[in-house]
DNA sequence: CCACTTTCGCAACGCTGTTGCCAAAGTGCA
DNA sequence: TGCACTTTGGCAACAGCGTTGCGAAAGTGG
C-alpha cells in the first residue's frame, strides 16, 4: 500500500475498499505495461503482486471489460492447461506531454504504454504574454489530438518546463528572464483552456519519470547537463520532488568551498565548475567535477545508478561517462562496495516531452503521487 | 496506503483486507500516540485519517478490547453530546533499545509511546569476541526486563551501532577496527539468544528515527558530529536508508575538490575539513563547512529542517547552530525561499538508545518498513 | 483412451469500510 | 422544569473486497 512519501508533513491517509481496489488494479496494470507486447499470465501476476490467483482473475476480468486488457495468446503447456497470456491495450488511453523549452515547444501524444503516436514542435516566446503562450500550447495539443488515430479526448496533459515551480498546486515560481510568469497558475489556466486535467513539473523531474517508467528500476539520479545543470531523483521507483518541488537542485551543490563564483551568488558550485571546464575545452575535468557531485549523491542517498543526459553531455558522451565512472569506481574501491553504474540516458529531442506525458500516465499505474 | 519507498527495486506488493486493516489501525494508533495524554476524540481521528466515523469506532473498539486504547474523559460540549476522548495505553507494550557505542553499551526500556521506563549502561569491548558481546547485551536486556514494572516480554529489541550494515538482513558489514565482525549476522544471533525479534540499524538512523517519532514531522536531516560525521535522513516521516542501508554517508561528501586528504582515502570531505577545523580550535570555520554540506543537502532533497547533534556539536552548540544557520540563511536569501531552520537536536546520552527502541515500536504505528 | 496436471471461473464466505437509523447526552430557550 | 435541538456514537443491514472450495476446461503423457 502506498504512503505518499514525497515530503508531505501532513496526516497519513486512511484507506478504504475503493483505495484498496485502485491500488491492486494499478499494480496489475503496471505489470501488464512492463510486460509489453509479450504479455503476462494471471498466475505470474499473482506471484508478482502477492495476490491470490483468484483475486487477479477478478481484477483482470474488470480490466478486460473496461477494454484496458486483452488476451494475447497462450504459453506452452507445462503438463496441464496452458496459461492464458494477457496484455495491456495501449490504445485504451492517451496522454499529451508538452515540453516548454527556452525557445521551442515540443509535444508528443503517447498511448497508455508510453509509445509516441505523434509529435509536434512549435516556436515558443515566453515574453509574448500568458495568453499567447497558452493559445500556442492549446494549438499544439489540438493538433496532436488530430494526429492521433483515435479521436478520443486524452486523459490529460503533462507540461514540463525549467525553473522552480509548485508541482502540487501547478503554479510557476520563477522563470529565468521572465519575471511576469512568477506565481502564474499554469496548471489551472491551461486546464481551463484545454478542458482536460493538466499536470506540471520541472523538466528534469519529467525526464527522470520517463526513465523510471521506461524500465529504469530502483533508485537512480538523472543528471542533466545542458545550458545549466540539474538532476531528477528517483527513489524506489518514484520521483522525489520534496514538499516544495525544490529537490534536485544539483547544479548548485558546492564542491569547491570558496571556489570560483557562480551565477547563483554562491561559490564553487558544480554547475559553475563543470560548465567552466567545458568552456575551456577541458571535458575531462568537467566530467571529474560532475563525478564528484555524483559520488556525493551516491553516498548520501545510496542510489543504484547514475544516468547522464543533456546537450552538453551528448556532445561528448563517451568522455563524460568515462570521467564520471572513473570517480565512482575509485569511490567503490575505497569503500569496498560494488561500483555504481554510470550510463548515458536514452532520450533524444523529445525525451522530456515523453516524460511529461508520463506525468499523466504514471498515476494510472500507481506511480507518482497525483 | 503505503508503498515501501526505501529503495526496494522489487515488485510492489498487493494489498488484501488484512493489510488494509493493519494500515488503518496503525494510522489510528499513531494519532493516539501523537496526541499523548491529552487524548483524541473519534471524530477527530476520522477527520485526520479520512475514514468515516463509524470505521474509526470499529477500529478503536478493537484497540480497546486489545488493551491498546482506553477512555480519557470527554471534551466540553459544543451544543450536543460531548466527544469521548481516547488515549493510547502506553503500558500495553514495551521495547528495548540498545546502543552499542565504541566502548559502552547503553540501553533503555521504553513503553509504547516511547517513554523511557528504565536505563542501563555497561562497558563494551568489541574485541572480546561475538559470544562475550552477545552475552553482555543479553545481560543488559535481561536486567531491563527486571527493571520494568510489567514483567511481560518486550515486543522486540532494537540495536543501533556505528558503521555500515545491512538493515534488512541484520548483518554487519564493517566495524572500524574490528574486522572479525565483518559479515556477522547480529540480528539473527541476538534474536536466538534473546528469544524476541531483533532489529539492527546504524546509530545515525536510529537517532533520526527517534527524532521523527518524537515529533519532528516532515523531512529533515540529523547531522551527527562526534568522533566522525554522519547523517540520518528522514523523508516524509520515514528514515531513508537506501537498498544497502548505505544512505547518510554525509561525512564523506566532498566540498573541497582536491582538498586535504581524509581518512577515507578521498580529499576534501566534510568530515576531514570539519574535524580539522575543530582540532585547530576554529569552531566557526567548522560550522561553516558543516553548513555548506547542509546547504547541499537542502538543495538536493528539499528538506524542511536541519538538526545538529553529537558530542563535538554539543561542546559548542551555540556556535555550530549559528554558523550552520548563517550558511543556510545566505542560501535562502539567494534563492528567495524561506530559510531552512537549524536547531540543536534533543537527545542526550541515551538518545540513540531511545531511537533504537523505536526501531521496534515505529512499525506498530505504521512508520518504518519492517 | 484415460489418468494426470494445470489453469481458471463460479459460488459461498469472511471481513472490510459504509450507510441508515436510533439511543444517549449534552445545550439553550421558553 | 420541560422541551426542542444538536452532536456523538453504537447497532444492524449492506456493498464490495480478496479468499476458499470446488469443478469445468484444456492441455500432456503413457
JSON list of C-alpha atoms in Angstrom, two decimals, chain A residues 1-9 11-17 19-24 27 30-31 47-51 173-174 217-219 231 233 235-238 240-250 252-258 264-266 273 285 288-289 292 295-304 331 334-338 340 365-368, chain B residues 1-9 11-17 19-24 27 30-31 47-51 173-174 217-219 231 233 235-238 240-250 252-258 264-266 273 285 288-289 292 295-304 331 334-338 340 365-368:
[
{"chain": "A", "resi": 1, "resn": "UNK", "atom": "CA", "xyz": [0.00, 0.00, 0.00]},
{"chain": "A", "resi": 2, "resn": "UNK", "atom": "CA", "xyz": [1.04, 3.48, -0.66]},
{"chain": "A", "resi": 3, "resn": "UNK", "atom": "CA", "xyz": [2.04, 6.27, 1.60]},
{"chain": "A", "resi": 4, "resn": "UNK", "atom": "CA", "xyz": [2.86, 9.45, -0.21]},
{"chain": "A", "resi": 5, "resn": "UNK", "atom": "CA", "xyz": [6.45, 9.72, 0.70]},
{"chain": "A", "resi": 6, "resn": "UNK", "atom": "CA", "xyz": [7.07, 12.91, -1.11]},
{"chain": "A", "resi": 7, "resn": "UNK", "atom": "CA", "xyz": [7.56, 15.29, 1.70]},
{"chain": "A", "resi": 8, "resn": "UNK", "atom": "CA", "xyz": [4.02, 15.84, 2.89]},
{"chain": "A", "resi": 9, "resn": "UNK", "atom": "CA", "xyz": [4.28, 16.57, 6.54]},
{"chain": "A", "resi": 11, "resn": "UNK", "atom": "CA", "xyz": [-1.51, 13.30, 8.22]},
{"chain": "A", "resi": 12, "resn": "UNK", "atom": "CA", "xyz": [-1.33, 9.95, 6.52]},
{"chain": "A", "resi": 13, "resn": "UNK", "atom": "CA", "xyz": [-4.45, 8.94, 4.68]},
{"chain": "A", "resi": 14, "resn": "UNK", "atom": "CA", "xyz": [-6.72, 6.16, 5.74]},
{"chain": "A", "resi": 15, "resn": "UNK", "atom": "CA", "xyz": [-7.58, 3.56, 3.14]},
{"chain": "A", "resi": 16, "resn": "UNK", "atom": "CA", "xyz": [-10.99, 2.22, 2.25]},
{"chain": "A", "resi": 17, "resn": "UNK", "atom": "CA", "xyz": [-12.07, -0.58, -0.05]},
{"chain": "A", "resi": 19, "resn": "UNK", "atom": "CA", "xyz": [-8.49, 2.68, -2.38]},
{"chain": "A", "resi": 20, "resn": "UNK", "atom": "CA", "xyz": [-7.61, -0.98, -1.97]},
{"chain": "A", "resi": 21, "resn": "UNK", "atom": "CA", "xyz": [-9.08, -1.82, -5.34]},
{"chain": "A", "resi": 22, "resn": "UNK", "atom": "CA", "xyz": [-7.39, 1.12, -7.05]},
{"chain": "A", "resi": 23, "resn": "UNK", "atom": "CA", "xyz": [-4.07, 0.12, -5.59]},
{"chain": "A", "resi": 24, "resn": "UNK", "atom": "CA", "xyz": [-4.26, -3.50, -6.70]},
{"chain": "A", "resi": 27, "resn": "UNK", "atom": "CA", "xyz": [-0.33, -2.76, -9.62]},
{"chain": "A", "resi": 30, "resn": "UNK", "atom": "CA", "xyz": [1.80, -1.68, -14.18]},
{"chain": "A", "resi": 31, "resn": "UNK", "atom": "CA", "xyz": [2.88, -5.28, -14.56]},
{"chain": "A", "resi": 47, "resn": "UNK", "atom": "CA", "xyz": [3.13, -14.27, -7.92]},
{"chain": "A", "resi": 48, "resn": "UNK", "atom": "CA", "xyz": [4.48, -10.82, -8.58]},
{"chain": "A", "resi": 49, "resn": "UNK", "atom": "CA", "xyz": [1.80, -8.99, -6.61]},
{"chain": "A", "resi": 50, "resn": "UNK", "atom": "CA", "xyz": [1.37, -11.47, -3.79]},
{"chain": "A", "resi": 51, "resn": "UNK", "atom": "CA", "xyz": [-2.35, -11.58, -4.52]},
{"chain": "A", "resi": 173, "resn": "UNK", "atom": "CA", "xyz": [7.64, 30.36, -9.26]},
{"chain": "A", "resi": 174, "resn": "UNK", "atom": "CA", "xyz": [10.43, 31.85, -11.27]},
{"chain": "A", "resi": 217, "resn": "UNK", "atom": "CA", "xyz": [14.04, 0.27, -11.78]},
{"chain": "A", "resi": 218, "resn": "UNK", "atom": "CA", "xyz": [15.06, 1.01, -8.23]},
{"chain": "A", "resi": 219, "resn": "UNK", "atom": "CA", "xyz": [16.67, 4.33, -7.34]},
{"chain": "A", "resi": 231, "resn": "UNK", "atom": "CA", "xyz": [19.00, 16.47, -11.51]},
{"chain": "A", "resi": 233, "resn": "UNK", "atom": "CA", "xyz": [15.95, 11.90, -8.36]},
{"chain": "A", "resi": 235, "resn": "UNK", "atom": "CA", "xyz": [13.93, 6.84, -5.13]},
{"chain": "A", "resi": 236, "resn": "UNK", "atom": "CA", "xyz": [12.30, 3.45, -5.02]},
{"chain": "A", "resi": 237, "resn": "UNK", "atom": "CA", "xyz": [10.54, 3.98, -8.33]},
{"chain": "A", "resi": 238, "resn": "UNK", "atom": "CA", "xyz": [9.02, 7.39, -7.55]},
{"chain": "A", "resi": 240, "resn": "UNK", "atom": "CA", "xyz": [11.44, 12.65, -5.26]},
{"chain": "A", "resi": 241, "resn": "UNK", "atom": "CA", "xyz": [10.29, 16.24, -5.54]},
{"chain": "A", "resi": 242, "resn": "UNK", "atom": "CA", "xyz": [10.24, 17.40, -1.96]},
{"chain": "A", "resi": 243, "resn": "UNK", "atom": "CA", "xyz": [7.38, 19.35, -0.43]},
{"chain": "A", "resi": 244, "resn": "UNK", "atom": "CA", "xyz": [8.19, 22.47, -2.46]},
{"chain": "A", "resi": 245, "resn": "UNK", "atom": "CA", "xyz": [9.19, 20.70, -5.70]},
{"chain": "A", "resi": 246, "resn": "UNK", "atom": "CA", "xyz": [12.62, 22.10, -4.97]},
{"chain": "A", "resi": 247, "resn": "UNK", "atom": "CA", "xyz": [14.57, 18.83, -4.79]},
{"chain": "A", "resi": 248, "resn": "UNK", "atom": "CA", "xyz": [17.17, 18.08, -7.43]},
{"chain": "A", "resi": 249, "resn": "UNK", "atom": "CA", "xyz": [18.98, 21.43, -7.29]},
{"chain": "A", "resi": 250, "resn": "UNK", "atom": "CA", "xyz": [22.11, 19.55, -8.19]},
{"chain": "A", "resi": 252, "resn": "UNK", "atom": "CA", "xyz": [24.38, 24.44, -7.10]},
{"chain": "A", "resi": 253, "resn": "UNK", "atom": "CA", "xyz": [25.86, 21.79, -4.89]},
{"chain": "A", "resi": 254, "resn": "UNK", "atom": "CA", "xyz": [29.09, 23.29, -3.60]},
{"chain": "A", "resi": 255, "resn": "UNK", "atom": "CA", "xyz": [32.08, 21.04, -4.23]},
{"chain": "A", "resi": 256, "resn": "UNK", "atom": "CA", "xyz": [34.76, 23.70, -4.01]},
{"chain": "A", "resi": 257, "resn": "UNK", "atom": "CA", "xyz": [34.48, 25.86, -0.92]},
{"chain": "A", "resi": 258, "resn": "UNK", "atom": "CA", "xyz": [35.39, 29.44, -1.77]},
{"chain": "A", "resi": 264, "resn": "UNK", "atom": "CA", "xyz": [23.61, 31.88, -8.27]},
{"chain": "A", "resi": 265, "resn": "UNK", "atom": "CA", "xyz": [25.70, 34.04, -5.97]},
{"chain": "A", "resi": 266, "resn": "UNK", "atom": "CA", "xyz": [27.48, 31.20, -4.25]},
{"chain": "A", "resi": 273, "resn": "UNK", "atom": "CA", "xyz": [32.96, 24.46, -12.30]},
{"chain": "A", "resi": 285, "resn": "UNK", "atom": "CA", "xyz": [37.90, 17.99, -15.88]},
{"chain": "A", "resi": 288, "resn": "UNK", "atom": "CA", "xyz": [35.61, 14.76, -12.97]},
{"chain": "A", "resi": 289, "resn": "UNK", "atom": "CA", "xyz": [33.71, 17.57, -11.28]},
{"chain": "A", "resi": 292, "resn": "UNK", "atom": "CA", "xyz": [32.48, 14.28, -7.63]},
{"chain": "A", "resi": 295, "resn": "UNK", "atom": "CA", "xyz": [29.67, 10.50, -5.84]},
{"chain": "A", "resi": 296, "resn": "UNK", "atom": "CA", "xyz": [28.32, 12.81, -3.15]},
{"chain": "A", "resi": 297, "resn": "UNK", "atom": "CA", "xyz": [24.84, 11.95, -4.27]},
{"chain": "A", "resi": 298, "resn": "UNK", "atom": "CA", "xyz": [25.52, 8.23, -4.21]},
{"chain": "A", "resi": 299, "resn": "UNK", "atom": "CA", "xyz": [27.00, 8.42, -0.73]},
{"chain": "A", "resi": 300, "resn": "UNK", "atom": "CA", "xyz": [24.12, 10.46, 0.57]},
{"chain": "A", "resi": 301, "resn": "UNK", "atom": "CA", "xyz": [21.22, 8.52, -0.94]},
{"chain": "A", "resi": 302, "resn": "UNK", "atom": "CA", "xyz": [22.60, 5.05, -1.67]},
{"chain": "A", "resi": 303, "resn": "UNK", "atom": "CA", "xyz": [21.17, 5.02, -5.16]},
{"chain": "A", "resi": 304, "resn": "UNK", "atom": "CA", "xyz": [21.66, 2.25, -7.69]},
{"chain": "A", "resi": 331, "resn": "UNK", "atom": "CA", "xyz": [34.93, 5.59, -4.62]},
{"chain": "A", "resi": 334, "resn": "UNK", "atom": "CA", "xyz": [37.74, 2.81, -1.29]},
{"chain": "A", "resi": 335, "resn": "UNK", "atom": "CA", "xyz": [34.51, 1.71, 0.34]},
{"chain": "A", "resi": 336, "resn": "UNK", "atom": "CA", "xyz": [34.72, -1.89, -0.85]},
{"chain": "A", "resi": 337, "resn": "UNK", "atom": "CA", "xyz": [31.22, -1.79, -2.30]},
{"chain": "A", "resi": 338, "resn": "UNK", "atom": "CA", "xyz": [30.22, -2.59, -5.82]},
{"chain": "A", "resi": 340, "resn": "UNK", "atom": "CA", "xyz": [27.63, 2.33, -9.05]},
{"chain": "A", "resi": 365, "resn": "UNK", "atom": "CA", "xyz": [-0.05, 2.58, -12.92]},
{"chain": "A", "resi": 366, "resn": "UNK", "atom": "CA", "xyz": [0.34, 3.51, -9.28]},
{"chain": "A", "resi": 367, "resn": "UNK", "atom": "CA", "xyz": [3.41, 5.61, -9.76]},
{"chain": "A", "resi": 368, "resn": "UNK", "atom": "CA", "xyz": [3.58, 9.20, -8.72]},
{"chain": "B", "resi": 1, "resn": "UNK", "atom": "CA", "xyz": [-1.66, 3.41, 1.62]},
{"chain": "B", "resi": 2, "resn": "UNK", "atom": "CA", "xyz": [1.95, 2.53, 1.81]},
{"chain": "B", "resi": 3, "resn": "UNK", "atom": "CA", "xyz": [4.50, 1.74, -0.78]},
{"chain": "B", "resi": 4, "resn": "UNK", "atom": "CA", "xyz": [7.86, 0.84, 0.68]},
{"chain": "B", "resi": 5, "resn": "UNK", "atom": "CA", "xyz": [9.79, 3.71, -0.67]},
{"chain": "B", "resi": 6, "resn": "UNK", "atom": "CA", "xyz": [13.08, 2.65, 0.74]},
{"chain": "B", "resi": 7, "resn": "UNK", "atom": "CA", "xyz": [14.92, 1.61, -2.31]},
{"chain": "B", "resi": 8, "resn": "UNK", "atom": "CA", "xyz": [13.45, -1.79, -2.99]},
{"chain": "B", "resi": 9, "resn": "UNK", "atom": "CA", "xyz": [13.68, -2.24, -6.69]},
{"chain": "B", "resi": 11, "resn": "UNK", "atom": "CA", "xyz": [7.77, -5.64, -7.30]},
{"chain": "B", "resi": 12, "resn": "UNK", "atom": "CA", "xyz": [5.23, -3.65, -5.36]},
{"chain": "B", "resi": 13, "resn": "UNK", "atom": "CA", "xyz": [3.11, -5.67, -3.00]},
{"chain": "B", "resi": 14, "resn": "UNK", "atom": "CA", "xyz": [-0.56, -6.29, -3.48]},
{"chain": "B", "resi": 15, "resn": "UNK", "atom": "CA", "xyz": [-2.80, -5.46, -0.56]},
{"chain": "B", "resi": 16, "resn": "UNK", "atom": "CA", "xyz": [-5.53, -7.59, 0.96]},
{"chain": "B", "resi": 17, "resn": "UNK", "atom": "CA", "xyz": [-8.07, -6.85, 3.64]},
{"chain": "B", "resi": 19, "resn": "UNK", "atom": "CA", "xyz": [-3.15, -5.25, 5.08]},
{"chain": "B", "resi": 20, "resn": "UNK", "atom": "CA", "xyz": [-5.92, -2.68, 4.87]},
{"chain": "B", "resi": 21, "resn": "UNK", "atom": "CA", "xyz": [-6.85, -3.23, 8.48]},
{"chain": "B", "resi": 22, "resn": "UNK", "atom": "CA", "xyz": [-3.24, -3.12, 9.65]},
{"chain": "B", "resi": 23, "resn": "UNK", "atom": "CA", "xyz": [-2.69, 0.08, 7.80]},
{"chain": "B", "resi": 24, "resn": "UNK", "atom": "CA", "xyz": [-5.72, 1.86, 9.22]},
{"chain": "B", "resi": 27, "resn": "UNK", "atom": "CA", "xyz": [-2.71, 5.11, 11.45]},
{"chain": "B", "resi": 30, "resn": "UNK", "atom": "CA", "xyz": [-0.08, 6.76, 15.55]},
{"chain": "B", "resi": 31, "resn": "UNK", "atom": "CA", "xyz": [-2.56, 9.57, 16.04]},
{"chain": "B", "resi": 47, "resn": "UNK", "atom": "CA", "xyz": [-11.11, 13.80, 10.15]},
{"chain": "B", "resi": 48, "resn": "UNK", "atom": "CA", "xyz": [-7.38, 13.23, 10.32]},
{"chain": "B", "resi": 49, "resn": "UNK", "atom": "CA", "xyz": [-7.44, 9.83, 8.65]},
{"chain": "B", "resi": 50, "resn": "UNK", "atom": "CA", "xyz": [-10.17, 10.48, 6.14]},
{"chain": "B", "resi": 51, "resn": "UNK", "atom": "CA", "xyz": [-12.01, 7.41, 7.41]},
{"chain": "B", "resi": 173, "resn": "UNK", "atom": "CA", "xyz": [29.46, -5.16, 7.23]},
{"chain": "B", "resi": 174, "resn": "UNK", "atom": "CA", "xyz": [32.42, -3.38, 8.70]},
{"chain": "B", "resi": 217, "resn": "UNK", "atom": "CA", "xyz": [7.39, 16.00, 11.24]},
{"chain": "B", "resi": 218, "resn": "UNK", "atom": "CA", "xyz": [8.01, 16.19, 7.54]},
{"chain": "B", "resi": 219, "resn": "UNK", "atom": "CA", "xyz": [11.51, 15.77, 6.15]},
{"chain": "B", "resi": 231, "resn": "UNK", "atom": "CA", "xyz": [23.65, 11.85, 8.90]},
{"chain": "B", "resi": 233, "resn": "UNK", "atom": "CA", "xyz": [17.77, 11.33, 6.64]},
{"chain": "B", "resi": 235, "resn": "UNK", "atom": "CA", "xyz": [11.95, 11.95, 4.17]},
{"chain": "B", "resi": 236, "resn": "UNK", "atom": "CA", "xyz": [8.23, 12.32, 4.58]},
{"chain": "B", "resi": 237, "resn": "UNK", "atom": "CA", "xyz": [8.29, 10.81, 8.05]},
{"chain": "B", "resi": 238, "resn": "UNK", "atom": "CA", "xyz": [10.31, 7.69, 7.23]},
{"chain": "B", "resi": 240, "resn": "UNK", "atom": "CA", "xyz": [15.67, 6.84, 4.17]},
{"chain": "B", "resi": 241, "resn": "UNK", "atom": "CA", "xyz": [18.20, 4.04, 4.33]},
{"chain": "B", "resi": 242, "resn": "UNK", "atom": "CA", "xyz": [18.62, 3.09, 0.73]},
{"chain": "B", "resi": 243, "resn": "UNK", "atom": "CA", "xyz": [18.63, -0.50, -0.52]},
{"chain": "B", "resi": 244, "resn": "UNK", "atom": "CA", "xyz": [22.00, -1.23, 1.08]},
{"chain": "B", "resi": 245, "resn": "UNK", "atom": "CA", "xyz": [21.48, 0.82, 4.27]},
{"chain": "B", "resi": 246, "resn": "UNK", "atom": "CA", "xyz": [24.29, 2.96, 2.93]},
{"chain": "B", "resi": 247, "resn": "UNK", "atom": "CA", "xyz": [22.45, 6.27, 2.75]},
{"chain": "B", "resi": 248, "resn": "UNK", "atom": "CA", "xyz": [23.51, 9.11, 5.02]},
{"chain": "B", "resi": 249, "resn": "UNK", "atom": "CA", "xyz": [27.24, 8.91, 4.35]},
{"chain": "B", "resi": 250, "resn": "UNK", "atom": "CA", "xyz": [27.34, 12.62, 4.92]},
{"chain": "B", "resi": 252, "resn": "UNK", "atom": "CA", "xyz": [32.49, 11.92, 3.10]},
{"chain": "B", "resi": 253, "resn": "UNK", "atom": "CA", "xyz": [30.66, 14.37, 0.93]},
{"chain": "B", "resi": 254, "resn": "UNK", "atom": "CA", "xyz": [33.37, 16.24, -0.94]},
{"chain": "B", "resi": 255, "resn": "UNK", "atom": "CA", "xyz": [33.03, 20.00, -0.57]},
{"chain": "B", "resi": 256, "resn": "UNK", "atom": "CA", "xyz": [36.61, 20.90, -1.41]},
{"chain": "B", "resi": 257, "resn": "UNK", "atom": "CA", "xyz": [37.85, 19.26, -4.58]},
{"chain": "B", "resi": 258, "resn": "UNK", "atom": "CA", "xyz": [41.50, 18.26, -4.20]},
{"chain": "B", "resi": 264, "resn": "UNK", "atom": "CA", "xyz": [38.62, 7.51, 3.75]},
{"chain": "B", "resi": 265, "resn": "UNK", "atom": "CA", "xyz": [41.17, 7.98, 1.00]},
{"chain": "B", "resi": 266, "resn": "UNK", "atom": "CA", "xyz": [39.40, 10.84, -0.72]},
{"chain": "B", "resi": 273, "resn": "UNK", "atom": "CA", "xyz": [37.58, 19.66, 6.96]},
{"chain": "B", "resi": 285, "resn": "UNK", "atom": "CA", "xyz": [35.09, 27.53, 10.30]},
{"chain": "B", "resi": 288, "resn": "UNK", "atom": "CA", "xyz": [30.75, 27.00, 8.04]},
{"chain": "B", "resi": 289, "resn": "UNK", "atom": "CA", "xyz": [31.96, 23.78, 6.42]},
{"chain": "B", "resi": 292, "resn": "UNK", "atom": "CA", "xyz": [27.98, 24.12, 3.28]},
{"chain": "B", "resi": 295, "resn": "UNK", "atom": "CA", "xyz": [23.08, 23.53, 2.25]},
{"chain": "B", "resi": 296, "resn": "UNK", "atom": "CA", "xyz": [23.98, 20.96, -0.40]},
{"chain": "B", "resi": 297, "resn": "UNK", "atom": "CA", "xyz": [21.65, 18.53, 1.28]},
{"chain": "B", "resi": 298, "resn": "UNK", "atom": "CA", "xyz": [18.82, 21.03, 1.44]},
{"chain": "B", "resi": 299, "resn": "UNK", "atom": "CA", "xyz": [19.20, 21.89, -2.22]},
{"chain": "B", "resi": 300, "resn": "UNK", "atom": "CA", "xyz": [19.31, 18.28, -3.26]},
{"chain": "B", "resi": 301, "resn": "UNK", "atom": "CA", "xyz": [16.42, 16.95, -1.19]},
{"chain": "B", "resi": 302, "resn": "UNK", "atom": "CA", "xyz": [14.28, 19.98, -0.38]},
{"chain": "B", "resi": 303, "resn": "UNK", "atom": "CA", "xyz": [14.04, 19.07, 3.28]},
{"chain": "B", "resi": 304, "resn": "UNK", "atom": "CA", "xyz": [12.30, 21.12, 5.92]},
{"chain": "B", "resi": 331, "resn": "UNK", "atom": "CA", "xyz": [21.37, 30.45, 0.66]},
{"chain": "B", "resi": 334, "resn": "UNK", "atom": "CA", "xyz": [19.94, 33.99, -2.81]},
{"chain": "B", "resi": 335, "resn": "UNK", "atom": "CA", "xyz": [17.11, 31.68, -3.83]},
{"chain": "B", "resi": 336, "resn": "UNK", "atom": "CA", "xyz": [14.34, 33.83, -2.39]},
{"chain": "B", "resi": 337, "resn": "UNK", "atom": "CA", "xyz": [12.87, 30.90, -0.46]},
{"chain": "B", "resi": 338, "resn": "UNK", "atom": "CA", "xyz": [12.19, 30.76, 3.23]},
{"chain": "B", "resi": 340, "resn": "UNK", "atom": "CA", "xyz": [15.57, 26.28, 6.38]},
{"chain": "B", "resi": 365, "resn": "UNK", "atom": "CA", "xyz": [2.46, 2.91, 14.25]},
{"chain": "B", "resi": 366, "resn": "UNK", "atom": "CA", "xyz": [2.91, 2.44, 10.55]},
{"chain": "B", "resi": 367, "resn": "UNK", "atom": "CA", "xyz": [6.32, 4.03, 10.37]},
{"chain": "B", "resi": 368, "resn": "UNK", "atom": "CA", "xyz": [9.32, 2.26, 9.02]}
]
